[in-house]
Coordinates of C-alpha atoms in Angstrom, one line a residue:
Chain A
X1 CA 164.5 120.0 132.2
X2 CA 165.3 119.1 135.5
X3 CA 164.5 115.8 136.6
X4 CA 163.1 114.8 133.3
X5 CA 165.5 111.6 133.2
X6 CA 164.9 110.2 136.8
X7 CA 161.0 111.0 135.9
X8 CA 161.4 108.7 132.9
X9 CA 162.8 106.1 134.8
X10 CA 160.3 105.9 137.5
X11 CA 157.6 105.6 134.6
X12 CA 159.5 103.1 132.5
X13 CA 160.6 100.8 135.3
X14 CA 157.2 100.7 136.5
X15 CA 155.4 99.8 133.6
X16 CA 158.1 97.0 133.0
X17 CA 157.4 95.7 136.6
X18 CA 154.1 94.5 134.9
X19 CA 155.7 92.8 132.0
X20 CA 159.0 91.5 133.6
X21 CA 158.3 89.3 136.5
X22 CA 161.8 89.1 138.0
X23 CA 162.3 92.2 137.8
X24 CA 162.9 94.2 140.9
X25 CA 164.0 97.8 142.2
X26 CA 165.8 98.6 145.2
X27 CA 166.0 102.0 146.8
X28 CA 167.6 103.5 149.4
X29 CA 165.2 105.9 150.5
X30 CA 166.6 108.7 147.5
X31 CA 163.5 108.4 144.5
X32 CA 161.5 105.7 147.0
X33 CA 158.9 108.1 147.3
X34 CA 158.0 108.0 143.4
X35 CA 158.1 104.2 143.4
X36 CA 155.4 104.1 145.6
X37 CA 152.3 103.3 143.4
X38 CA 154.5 101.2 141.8
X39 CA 155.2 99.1 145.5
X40 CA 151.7 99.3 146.2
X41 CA 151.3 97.0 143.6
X42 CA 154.1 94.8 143.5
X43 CA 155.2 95.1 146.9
X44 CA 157.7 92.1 146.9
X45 CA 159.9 93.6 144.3
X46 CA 159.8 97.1 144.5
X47 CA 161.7 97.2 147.6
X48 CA 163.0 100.6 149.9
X49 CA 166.4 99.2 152.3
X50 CA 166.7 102.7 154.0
X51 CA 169.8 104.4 154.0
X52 CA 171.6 101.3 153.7
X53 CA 173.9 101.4 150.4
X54 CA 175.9 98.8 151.6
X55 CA 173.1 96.6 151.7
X56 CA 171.3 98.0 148.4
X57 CA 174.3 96.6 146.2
X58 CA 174.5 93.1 148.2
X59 CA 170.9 92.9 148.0
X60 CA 171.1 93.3 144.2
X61 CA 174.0 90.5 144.3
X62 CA 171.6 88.3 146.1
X63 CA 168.3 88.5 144.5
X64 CA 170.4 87.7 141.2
X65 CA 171.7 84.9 142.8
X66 CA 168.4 83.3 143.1
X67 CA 167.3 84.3 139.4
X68 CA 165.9 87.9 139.7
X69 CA 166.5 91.1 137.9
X70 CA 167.9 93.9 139.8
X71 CA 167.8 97.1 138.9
X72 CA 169.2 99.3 142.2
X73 CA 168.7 103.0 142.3
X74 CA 170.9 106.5 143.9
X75 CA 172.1 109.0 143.8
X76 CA 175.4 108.5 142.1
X77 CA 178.5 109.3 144.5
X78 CA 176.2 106.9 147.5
X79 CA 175.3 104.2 144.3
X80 CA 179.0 104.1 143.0
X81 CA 181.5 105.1 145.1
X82 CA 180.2 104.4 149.0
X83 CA 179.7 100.8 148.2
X84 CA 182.5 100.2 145.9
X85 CA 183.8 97.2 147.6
X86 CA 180.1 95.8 147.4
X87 CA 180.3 96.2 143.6
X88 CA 183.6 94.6 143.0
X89 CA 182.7 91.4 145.4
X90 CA 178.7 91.1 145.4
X91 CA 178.6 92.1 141.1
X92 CA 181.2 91.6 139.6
X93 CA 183.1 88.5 141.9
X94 CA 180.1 86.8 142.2
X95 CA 179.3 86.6 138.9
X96 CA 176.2 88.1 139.2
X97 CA 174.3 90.4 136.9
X98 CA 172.1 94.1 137.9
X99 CA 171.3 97.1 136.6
X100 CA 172.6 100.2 138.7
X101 CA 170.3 103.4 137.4
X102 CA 172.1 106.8 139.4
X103 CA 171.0 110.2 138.9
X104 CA 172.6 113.4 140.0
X105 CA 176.0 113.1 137.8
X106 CA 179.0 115.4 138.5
X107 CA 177.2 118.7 139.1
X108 CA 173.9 118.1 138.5
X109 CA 173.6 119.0 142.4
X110 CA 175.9 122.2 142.1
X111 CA 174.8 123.4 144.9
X112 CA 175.3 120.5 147.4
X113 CA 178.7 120.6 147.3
X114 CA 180.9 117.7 146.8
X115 CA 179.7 115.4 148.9
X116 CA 176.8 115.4 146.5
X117 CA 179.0 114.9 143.0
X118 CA 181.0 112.2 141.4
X119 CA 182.7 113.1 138.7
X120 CA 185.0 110.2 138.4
X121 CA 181.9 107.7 138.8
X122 CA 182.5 106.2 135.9
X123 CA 186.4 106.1 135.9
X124 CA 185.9 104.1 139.3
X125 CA 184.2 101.9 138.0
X126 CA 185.7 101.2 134.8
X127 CA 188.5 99.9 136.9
X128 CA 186.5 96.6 136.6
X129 CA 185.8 94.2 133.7
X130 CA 182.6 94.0 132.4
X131 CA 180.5 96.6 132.7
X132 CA 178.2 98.1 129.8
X133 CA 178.4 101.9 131.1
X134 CA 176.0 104.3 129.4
X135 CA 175.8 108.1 129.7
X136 CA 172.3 109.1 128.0
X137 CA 172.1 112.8 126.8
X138 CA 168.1 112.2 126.5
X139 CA 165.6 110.9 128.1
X140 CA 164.4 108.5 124.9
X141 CA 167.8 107.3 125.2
X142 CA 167.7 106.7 128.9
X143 CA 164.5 104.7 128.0
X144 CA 165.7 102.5 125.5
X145 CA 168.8 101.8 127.6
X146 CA 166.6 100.8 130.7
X147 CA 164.3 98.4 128.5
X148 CA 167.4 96.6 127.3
X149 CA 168.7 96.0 130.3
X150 CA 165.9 94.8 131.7
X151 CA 165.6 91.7 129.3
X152 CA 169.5 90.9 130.2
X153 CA 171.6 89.5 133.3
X154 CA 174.5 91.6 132.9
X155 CA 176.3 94.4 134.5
X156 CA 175.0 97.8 133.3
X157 CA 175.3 101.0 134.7
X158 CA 172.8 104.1 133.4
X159 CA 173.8 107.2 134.5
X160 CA 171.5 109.9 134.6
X161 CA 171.5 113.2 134.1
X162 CA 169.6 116.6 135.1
X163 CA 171.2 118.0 132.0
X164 CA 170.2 116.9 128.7
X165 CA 170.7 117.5 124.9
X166 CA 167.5 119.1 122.9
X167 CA 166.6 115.7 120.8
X168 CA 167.9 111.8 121.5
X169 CA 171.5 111.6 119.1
X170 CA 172.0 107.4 119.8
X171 CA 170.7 104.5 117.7
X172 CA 169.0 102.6 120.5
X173 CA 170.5 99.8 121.0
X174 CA 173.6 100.0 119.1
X175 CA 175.8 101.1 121.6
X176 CA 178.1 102.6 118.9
X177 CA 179.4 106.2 117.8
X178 CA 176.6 108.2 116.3
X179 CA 178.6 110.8 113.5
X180 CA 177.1 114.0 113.6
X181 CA 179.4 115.6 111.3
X182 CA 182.2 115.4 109.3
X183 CA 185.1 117.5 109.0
X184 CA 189.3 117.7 108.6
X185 CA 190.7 119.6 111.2
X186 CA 189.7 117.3 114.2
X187 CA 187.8 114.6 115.9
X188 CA 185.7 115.4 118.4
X189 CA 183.9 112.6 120.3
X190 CA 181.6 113.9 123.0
X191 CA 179.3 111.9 125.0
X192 CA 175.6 112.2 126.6
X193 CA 174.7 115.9 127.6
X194 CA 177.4 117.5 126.6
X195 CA 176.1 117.3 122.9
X196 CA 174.6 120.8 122.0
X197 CA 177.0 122.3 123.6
X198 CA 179.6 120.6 121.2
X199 CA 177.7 121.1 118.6
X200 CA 177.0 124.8 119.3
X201 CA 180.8 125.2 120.1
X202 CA 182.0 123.7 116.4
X203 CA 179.0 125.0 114.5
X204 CA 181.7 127.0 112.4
X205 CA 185.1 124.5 113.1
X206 CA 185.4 121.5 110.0
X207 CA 185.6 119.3 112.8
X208 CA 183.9 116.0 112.7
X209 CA 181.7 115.2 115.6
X210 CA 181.0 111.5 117.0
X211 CA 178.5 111.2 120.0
X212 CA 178.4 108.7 122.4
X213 CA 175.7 107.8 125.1
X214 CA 177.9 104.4 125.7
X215 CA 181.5 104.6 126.9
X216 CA 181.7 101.1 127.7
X217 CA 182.6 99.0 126.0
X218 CA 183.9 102.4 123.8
X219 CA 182.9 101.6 119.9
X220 CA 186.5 101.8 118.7
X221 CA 185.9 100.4 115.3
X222 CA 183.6 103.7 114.6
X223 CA 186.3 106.1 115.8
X224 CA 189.1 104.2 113.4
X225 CA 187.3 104.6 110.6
X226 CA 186.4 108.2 111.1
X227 CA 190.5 108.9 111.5
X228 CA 191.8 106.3 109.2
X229 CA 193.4 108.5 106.4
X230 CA 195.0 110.5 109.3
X231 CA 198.5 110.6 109.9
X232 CA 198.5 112.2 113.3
X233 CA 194.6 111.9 114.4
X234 CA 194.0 114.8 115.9
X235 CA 190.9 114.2 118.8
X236 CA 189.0 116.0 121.5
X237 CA 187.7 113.8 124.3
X238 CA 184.6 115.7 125.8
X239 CA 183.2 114.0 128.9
X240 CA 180.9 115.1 131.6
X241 CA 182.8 113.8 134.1
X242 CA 186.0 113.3 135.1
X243 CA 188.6 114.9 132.1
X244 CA 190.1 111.9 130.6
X245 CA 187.7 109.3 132.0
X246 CA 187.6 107.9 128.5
X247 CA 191.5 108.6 127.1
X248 CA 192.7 105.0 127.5
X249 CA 190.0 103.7 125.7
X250 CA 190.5 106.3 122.7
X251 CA 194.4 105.6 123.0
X252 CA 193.8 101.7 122.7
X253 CA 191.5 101.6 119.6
X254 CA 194.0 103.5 117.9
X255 CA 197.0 101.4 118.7
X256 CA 200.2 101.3 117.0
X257 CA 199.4 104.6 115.7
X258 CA 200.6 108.2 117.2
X259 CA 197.6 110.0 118.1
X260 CA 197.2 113.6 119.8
X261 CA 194.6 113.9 122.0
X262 CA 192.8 116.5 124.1
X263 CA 190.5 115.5 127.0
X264 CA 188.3 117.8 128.4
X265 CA 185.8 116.9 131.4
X266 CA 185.5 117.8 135.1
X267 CA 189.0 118.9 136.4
X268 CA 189.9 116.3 139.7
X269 CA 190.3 119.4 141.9
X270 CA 187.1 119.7 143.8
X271 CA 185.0 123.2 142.6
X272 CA 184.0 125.0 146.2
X273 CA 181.1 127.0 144.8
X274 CA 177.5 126.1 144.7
X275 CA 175.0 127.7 142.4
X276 CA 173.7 125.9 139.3
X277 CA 174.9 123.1 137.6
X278 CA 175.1 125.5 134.5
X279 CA 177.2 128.2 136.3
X280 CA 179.9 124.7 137.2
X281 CA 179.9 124.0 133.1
X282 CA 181.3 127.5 132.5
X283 CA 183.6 127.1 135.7
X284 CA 184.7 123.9 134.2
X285 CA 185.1 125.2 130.7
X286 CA 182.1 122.6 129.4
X287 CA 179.6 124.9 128.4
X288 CA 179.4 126.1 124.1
X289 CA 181.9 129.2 124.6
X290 CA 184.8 126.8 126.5
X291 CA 184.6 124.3 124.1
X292 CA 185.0 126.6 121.5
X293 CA 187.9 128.1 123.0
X294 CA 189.4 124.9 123.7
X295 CA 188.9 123.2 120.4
X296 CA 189.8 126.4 118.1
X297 CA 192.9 126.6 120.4
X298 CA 193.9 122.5 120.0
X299 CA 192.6 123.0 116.0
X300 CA 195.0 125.8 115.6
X301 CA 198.0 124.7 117.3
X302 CA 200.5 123.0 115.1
Chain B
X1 CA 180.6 48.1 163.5
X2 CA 178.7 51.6 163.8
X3 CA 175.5 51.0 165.5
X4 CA 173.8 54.1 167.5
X5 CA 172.8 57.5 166.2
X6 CA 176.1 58.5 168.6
X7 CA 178.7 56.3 167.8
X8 CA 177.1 57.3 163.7
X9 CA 177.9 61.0 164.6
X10 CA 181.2 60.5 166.0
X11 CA 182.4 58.2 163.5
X12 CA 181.0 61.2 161.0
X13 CA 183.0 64.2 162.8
X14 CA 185.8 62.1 162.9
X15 CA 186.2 61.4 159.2
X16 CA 185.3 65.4 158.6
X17 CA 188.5 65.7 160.8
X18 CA 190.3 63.3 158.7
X19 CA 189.9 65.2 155.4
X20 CA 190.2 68.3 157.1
X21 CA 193.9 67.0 158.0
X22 CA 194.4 66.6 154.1
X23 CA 194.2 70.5 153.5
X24 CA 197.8 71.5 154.5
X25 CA 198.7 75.1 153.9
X26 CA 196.7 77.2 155.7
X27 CA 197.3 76.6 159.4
X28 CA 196.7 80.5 159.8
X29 CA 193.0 79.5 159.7
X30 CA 193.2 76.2 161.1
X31 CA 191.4 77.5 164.3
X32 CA 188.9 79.3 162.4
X33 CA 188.6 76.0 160.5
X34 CA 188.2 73.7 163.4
X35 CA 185.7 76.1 165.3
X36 CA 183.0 75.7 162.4
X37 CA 182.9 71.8 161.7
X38 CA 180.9 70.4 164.4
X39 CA 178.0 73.3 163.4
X40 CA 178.1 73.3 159.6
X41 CA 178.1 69.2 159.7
X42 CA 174.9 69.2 161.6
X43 CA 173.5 71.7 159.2
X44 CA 174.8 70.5 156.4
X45 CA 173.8 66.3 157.7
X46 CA 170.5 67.1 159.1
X47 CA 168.6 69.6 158.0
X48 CA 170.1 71.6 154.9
X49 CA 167.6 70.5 151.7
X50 CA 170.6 70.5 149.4
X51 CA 172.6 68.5 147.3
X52 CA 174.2 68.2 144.0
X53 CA 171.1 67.3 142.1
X54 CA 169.0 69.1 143.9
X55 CA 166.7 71.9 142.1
X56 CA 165.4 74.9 142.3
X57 CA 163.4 74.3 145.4
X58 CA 166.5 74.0 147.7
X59 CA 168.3 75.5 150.4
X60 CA 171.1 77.6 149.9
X61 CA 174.3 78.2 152.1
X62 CA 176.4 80.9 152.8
X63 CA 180.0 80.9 154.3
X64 CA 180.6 84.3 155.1
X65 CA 182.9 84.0 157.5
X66 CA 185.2 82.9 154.5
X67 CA 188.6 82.3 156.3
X68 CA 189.9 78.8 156.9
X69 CA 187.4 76.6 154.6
X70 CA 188.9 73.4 155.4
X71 CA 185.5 71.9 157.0
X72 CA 183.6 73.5 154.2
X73 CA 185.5 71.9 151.9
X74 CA 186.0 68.4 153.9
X75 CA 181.8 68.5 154.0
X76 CA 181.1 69.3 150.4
X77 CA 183.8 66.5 149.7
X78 CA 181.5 64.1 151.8
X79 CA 178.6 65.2 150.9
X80 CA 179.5 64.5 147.3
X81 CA 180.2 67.8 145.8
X82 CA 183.7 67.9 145.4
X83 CA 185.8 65.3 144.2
X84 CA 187.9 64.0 147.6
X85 CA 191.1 64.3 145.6
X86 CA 190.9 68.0 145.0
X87 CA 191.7 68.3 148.8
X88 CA 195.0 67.7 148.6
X89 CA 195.9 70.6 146.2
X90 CA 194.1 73.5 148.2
X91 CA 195.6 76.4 147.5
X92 CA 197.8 75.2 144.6
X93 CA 197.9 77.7 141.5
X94 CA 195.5 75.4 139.6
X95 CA 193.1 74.2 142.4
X96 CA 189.3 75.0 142.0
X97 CA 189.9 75.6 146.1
X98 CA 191.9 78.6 147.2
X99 CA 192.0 79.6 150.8
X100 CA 188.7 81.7 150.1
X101 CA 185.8 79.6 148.1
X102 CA 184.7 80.6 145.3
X103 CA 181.3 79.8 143.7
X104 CA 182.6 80.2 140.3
X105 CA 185.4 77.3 140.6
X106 CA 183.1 75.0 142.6
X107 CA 179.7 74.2 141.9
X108 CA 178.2 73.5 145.3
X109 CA 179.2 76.7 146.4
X110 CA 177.0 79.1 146.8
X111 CA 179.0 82.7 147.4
X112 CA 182.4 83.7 146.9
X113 CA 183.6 85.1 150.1
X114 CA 186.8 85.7 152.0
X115 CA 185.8 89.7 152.6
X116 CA 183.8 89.7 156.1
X117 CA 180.5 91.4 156.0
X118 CA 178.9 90.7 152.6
X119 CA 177.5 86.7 153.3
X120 CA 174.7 88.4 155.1
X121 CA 173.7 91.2 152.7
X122 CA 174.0 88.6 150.1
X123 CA 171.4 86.1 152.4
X124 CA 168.8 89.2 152.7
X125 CA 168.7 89.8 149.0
X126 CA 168.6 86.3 147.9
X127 CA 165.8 85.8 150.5
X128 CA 163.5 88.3 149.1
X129 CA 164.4 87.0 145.7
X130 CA 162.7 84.0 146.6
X131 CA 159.9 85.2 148.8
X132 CA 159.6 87.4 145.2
X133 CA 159.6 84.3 143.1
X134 CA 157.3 82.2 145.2
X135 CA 160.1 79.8 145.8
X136 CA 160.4 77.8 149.0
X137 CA 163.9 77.1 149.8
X138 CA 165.6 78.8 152.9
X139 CA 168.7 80.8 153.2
X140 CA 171.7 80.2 155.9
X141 CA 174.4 81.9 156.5
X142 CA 177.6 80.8 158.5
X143 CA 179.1 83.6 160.2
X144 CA 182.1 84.2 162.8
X145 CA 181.6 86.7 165.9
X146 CA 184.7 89.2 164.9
X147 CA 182.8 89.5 161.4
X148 CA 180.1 90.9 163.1
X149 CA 182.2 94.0 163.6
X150 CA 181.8 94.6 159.9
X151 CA 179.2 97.4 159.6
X152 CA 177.4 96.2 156.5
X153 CA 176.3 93.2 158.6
X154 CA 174.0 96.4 160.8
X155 CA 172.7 97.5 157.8
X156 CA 171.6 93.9 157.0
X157 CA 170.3 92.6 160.5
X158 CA 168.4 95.7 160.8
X159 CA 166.7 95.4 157.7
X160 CA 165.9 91.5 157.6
X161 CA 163.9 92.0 161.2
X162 CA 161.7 94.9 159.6
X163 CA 161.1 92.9 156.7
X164 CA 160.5 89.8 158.6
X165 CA 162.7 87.4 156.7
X166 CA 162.2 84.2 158.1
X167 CA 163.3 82.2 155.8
X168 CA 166.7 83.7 156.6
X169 CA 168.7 81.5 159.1
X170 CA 172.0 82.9 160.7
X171 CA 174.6 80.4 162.8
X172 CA 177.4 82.4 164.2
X173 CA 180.3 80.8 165.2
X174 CA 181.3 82.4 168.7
X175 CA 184.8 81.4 169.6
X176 CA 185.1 84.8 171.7
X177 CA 187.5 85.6 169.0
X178 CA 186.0 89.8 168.7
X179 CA 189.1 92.2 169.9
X180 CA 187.0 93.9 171.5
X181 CA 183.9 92.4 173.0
X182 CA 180.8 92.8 173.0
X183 CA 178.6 94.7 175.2
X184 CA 175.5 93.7 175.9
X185 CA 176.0 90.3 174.3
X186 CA 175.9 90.0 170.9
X187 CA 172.3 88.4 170.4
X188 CA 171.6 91.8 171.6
X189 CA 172.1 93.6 168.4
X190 CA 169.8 90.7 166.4
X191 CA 167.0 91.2 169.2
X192 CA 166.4 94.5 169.5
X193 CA 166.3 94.1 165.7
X194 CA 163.5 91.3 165.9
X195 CA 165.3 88.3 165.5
X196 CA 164.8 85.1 167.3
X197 CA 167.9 84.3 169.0
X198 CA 169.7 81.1 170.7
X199 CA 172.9 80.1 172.1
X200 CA 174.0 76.6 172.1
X201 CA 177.4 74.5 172.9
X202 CA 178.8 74.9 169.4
X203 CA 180.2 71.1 169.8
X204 CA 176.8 69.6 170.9
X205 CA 175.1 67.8 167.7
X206 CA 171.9 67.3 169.3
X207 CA 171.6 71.0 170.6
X208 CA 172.7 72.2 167.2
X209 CA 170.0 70.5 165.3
X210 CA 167.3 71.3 168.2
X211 CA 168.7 74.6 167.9
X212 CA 168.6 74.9 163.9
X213 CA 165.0 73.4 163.5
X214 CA 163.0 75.7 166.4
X215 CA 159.9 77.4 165.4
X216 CA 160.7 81.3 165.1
X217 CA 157.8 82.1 162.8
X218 CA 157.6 85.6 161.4
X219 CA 161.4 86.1 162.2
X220 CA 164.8 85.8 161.0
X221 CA 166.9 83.2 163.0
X222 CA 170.0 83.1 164.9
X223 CA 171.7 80.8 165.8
X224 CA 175.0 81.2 168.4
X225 CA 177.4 78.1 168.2
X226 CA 179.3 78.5 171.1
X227 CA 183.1 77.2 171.2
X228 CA 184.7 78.7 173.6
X229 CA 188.1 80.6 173.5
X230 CA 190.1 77.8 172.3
X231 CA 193.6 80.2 173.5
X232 CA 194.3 82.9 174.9
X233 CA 193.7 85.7 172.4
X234 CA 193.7 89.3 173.4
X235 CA 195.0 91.6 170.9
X236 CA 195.5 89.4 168.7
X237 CA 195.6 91.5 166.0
X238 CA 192.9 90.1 163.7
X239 CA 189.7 90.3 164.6
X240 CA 187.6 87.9 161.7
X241 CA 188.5 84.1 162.6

């Protein structure tokens, strides 16, 4: 299971090199060794900066000034959040377009330590306008996100996973909340790899259950519809990043309207154990028995 | 009556001067401002291959040194890319030209800037975009010699030597402006990274455009347009001019 997604990457982006002529990838020395058939043939545009994430985001800025494609590559805390500044003013300033593929989300790395995780990737950078943000819970989705992108000049960040759901959940392309199941007592929206585990955890709740592999922008209009003979929607927000990473945007598409809400994600307080990535779900109350506990509890209280 | 190539350039610099006088507001940066004419209106008169119509095959220019943008804006204005009158609402709420250019309010600007240290990580990726896409236009990047403290300019310099850009041109305004020095020199750090390198008088047209059309094949170029400390400036405070 491990590594399945950043596999999939390497193999897709490399056959679309072939097919897509400005498209380039830029590494900074993380995954360059797997692009290098791929460089070998197209060495102008399947480019390795070193460890130079600074750079890697400009660089992307700058090759889509001139008409390319860029799709740059990390690990997610040295793709996101150590060139921040770089996003904001070479992206999103400029009004330039790239794709930004990361893998190693929140714990994946569990036992790096957290100089290794980034939990509140995503809430970092939905801080600024106009990025697509999607959070595959399959490799097949993962795939179908990265071919899209390719054929656009927009912002997009993929974030990949080491963990992943049994079976792809997402229409491709739609972007839109996928409902699983339908039920009265709650709402539960989970998103990307957190899935099974959701579905495990509620396998005997009458909860309804909405997936999502794309938080941004966050398919409201599905989630209204699902809660709109509700008085008091009751929802769970279940994240595999940082709790509550999504709770504005679940708050706004239900407007006007009183709403009670539970987020559940990666608590901000920084988890000083190693060990798997599994053993940090349980810690964090994200694996199928914590969910249950957590849901049941939220279900029951009134 | 304007008759040598001498008496052309001064009557030239002089009317940059004149606009430049127009854009009130910012005398912060009027230094800054002042420092970079003589340099970009050789590049930008002699031997940049742009202009408003100009296609895909052009050069494109970087101001990365951002702060004070009165001769950038006083040379598009001449050179026909912004409308003279716009000079004399810089900064206003409504103005296309804010003390920082922005490439999305003026066409004929090539980056937003006004942050030190992203022009040139900009220039190296928009250089291999075109060595990618089989395009010949060059990249140049104006940049001010307290902005080279910025670390992501490191990252940058040291990568566009290994990969050879030499389509990638660098001037560097030196107005000995850097808090605290550099040293070594600060050609040094292009160099060692396998640059070519040269330091001119920053106010010396002639030098400027020897300087800015020298073979260097196989490298990236520098360019150091020396202007001197125009005042005394230690501890200043700021560092980017």
């Amino acid at each position: 299971m491990a590594g399945m997604m950043r596999q999939r990457f390497v193999d897709v982006t490399s056959e679309l090199l072939e097919t897509t002529g400005n498209l380039a990838v830029l590494t900074a020395d993380l995954s360059a060794e797997m692009f290098s058939q791929a460089r070998a043939r197209h060495p102008e545009r399947v480019i390795n900066v070193g460890i130079r994430e600074q750079l890697l985001i400009s660089m992307a800025g700058g090759m889509s000034l001139v008409g390319m494609r860029p799709i740059a590559h990390s690990f997610a805390p040295f793709l996101i959040e150590r060139p921040f500044e770089q996003i904001k003013l070479d992206l999103n300033h400029q009004g330039t377009g790239a794709v930004l593929v990361s893998a190693g989300a929140s714990y994946d790395i569990a036992s790096g330590g957290r100089t290794h995780q980034s939990p509140g990737d995503v809430a970092l950078l939905s801080t600024l306008p106009d990025w697509t943000i999607h959070v595959p819970g399959h490799a097949d989705e993962a795939e179908a996100m990265l071919r899209d992108a390719a054929t656009r000049d927009d912002l997009i960040y993929i974030r990949l996973s080491n963990q992943s759901n049994r079976q792809p959940y997402a229409t491709p392309g739609s972007g839109c909340l996928s409902t699983l199941r339908a039920g009265e007592q709650a709402t539960v929206i989970v998103v990307g790899p957190l899935c099974d585990a959701v579905l495990e955890a509620t396998a005997d709740l009458d909860v309804t259950v909405l997936y999502a592999a794309t938080v941004r922008p966050f398919d409201g209009a599905t989630l209204r519809q699902a809660v709109a003979d509700q008085a008091v929607p009751r929802v769970v927000l279940v994240e595999p990043m940082l709790e509550g990473t999504s709770s504005a945007e679940v708050l706004r598409s239900l407007s006007g309207r009183p709403v009670s809400l539970l987020p559940l994600g990666v608590p901000r307080e920084e988890l000083r154990y190693y060990g798997t990535a599994n053993q940090h779900a349980i810690a964090h109350g994200l694996d199928a028995a914590g969910l249950r506990r957590a849901i049941s509890s939220f279900i029951s209280e009134r | 009556m304007v008759t040598g190539t001498r008496e052309r350039a001064k009557a030239d610099i002089a009317r940059v001067h004149e606009l430049m006088a127009i854009v009130r507001g910012d005398a912060k940066h009027a230094e800054a401002a002042e420092s970079t004419a003589d340099a970009l209106w050789v590049l930008y008169d002699q031997v940049l291959r742009l202009s408003p119509d100009a296609g895909d095959e052009r050069d494109r220019f970087y101001l990365s040194k951002g702060h004070g943008p009165m001769a950038y804006y006083s040379i598009l204005a001449l050179k026909g890319f912004i409308d003279p009158a716009e000079l004399y609402r810089f900064g206003t709420f409504h103005s296309p030209l804010g003390h920082h250019p922005d490439r999305i309010k003026v066409p004929g600007i090539d980056i937003s800037s006004g942050s030190l240290g992203h022009g040139l990580p900009l220039a190296v990726g928009s250089a291999l975009g075109l060595r990618a896409l089989r395009r010949p236009g060059r990249v140049w990047v104006l940049m001010g010699d307290g902005e080279l403290d910025e670390g992501s300019n490191a990252e940058a310099i040291a990568y566009a030597g290994r990969a050879r850009l030499d389509t990638l041109h660098v001037v560097l305004i030196d107005n000995h402006s850097a808090t605290q020095g550099w040293p070594g020199g600060m050609e040094e750090r292009f160099r060692i990274e396998g640059w070519s390198c040269a330091r001119v008088d920053g106010r010396d047209h002639q030098a400027l455009a020897d300087a800015y059309r020298e073979e260097h094949g196989g490298q990236p170029r520098l360019v150091v347009a020396d202007v001197g400390a125009a005042s005394s400036r230690v501890n200043k405070g700021e560092g980017g001019s």
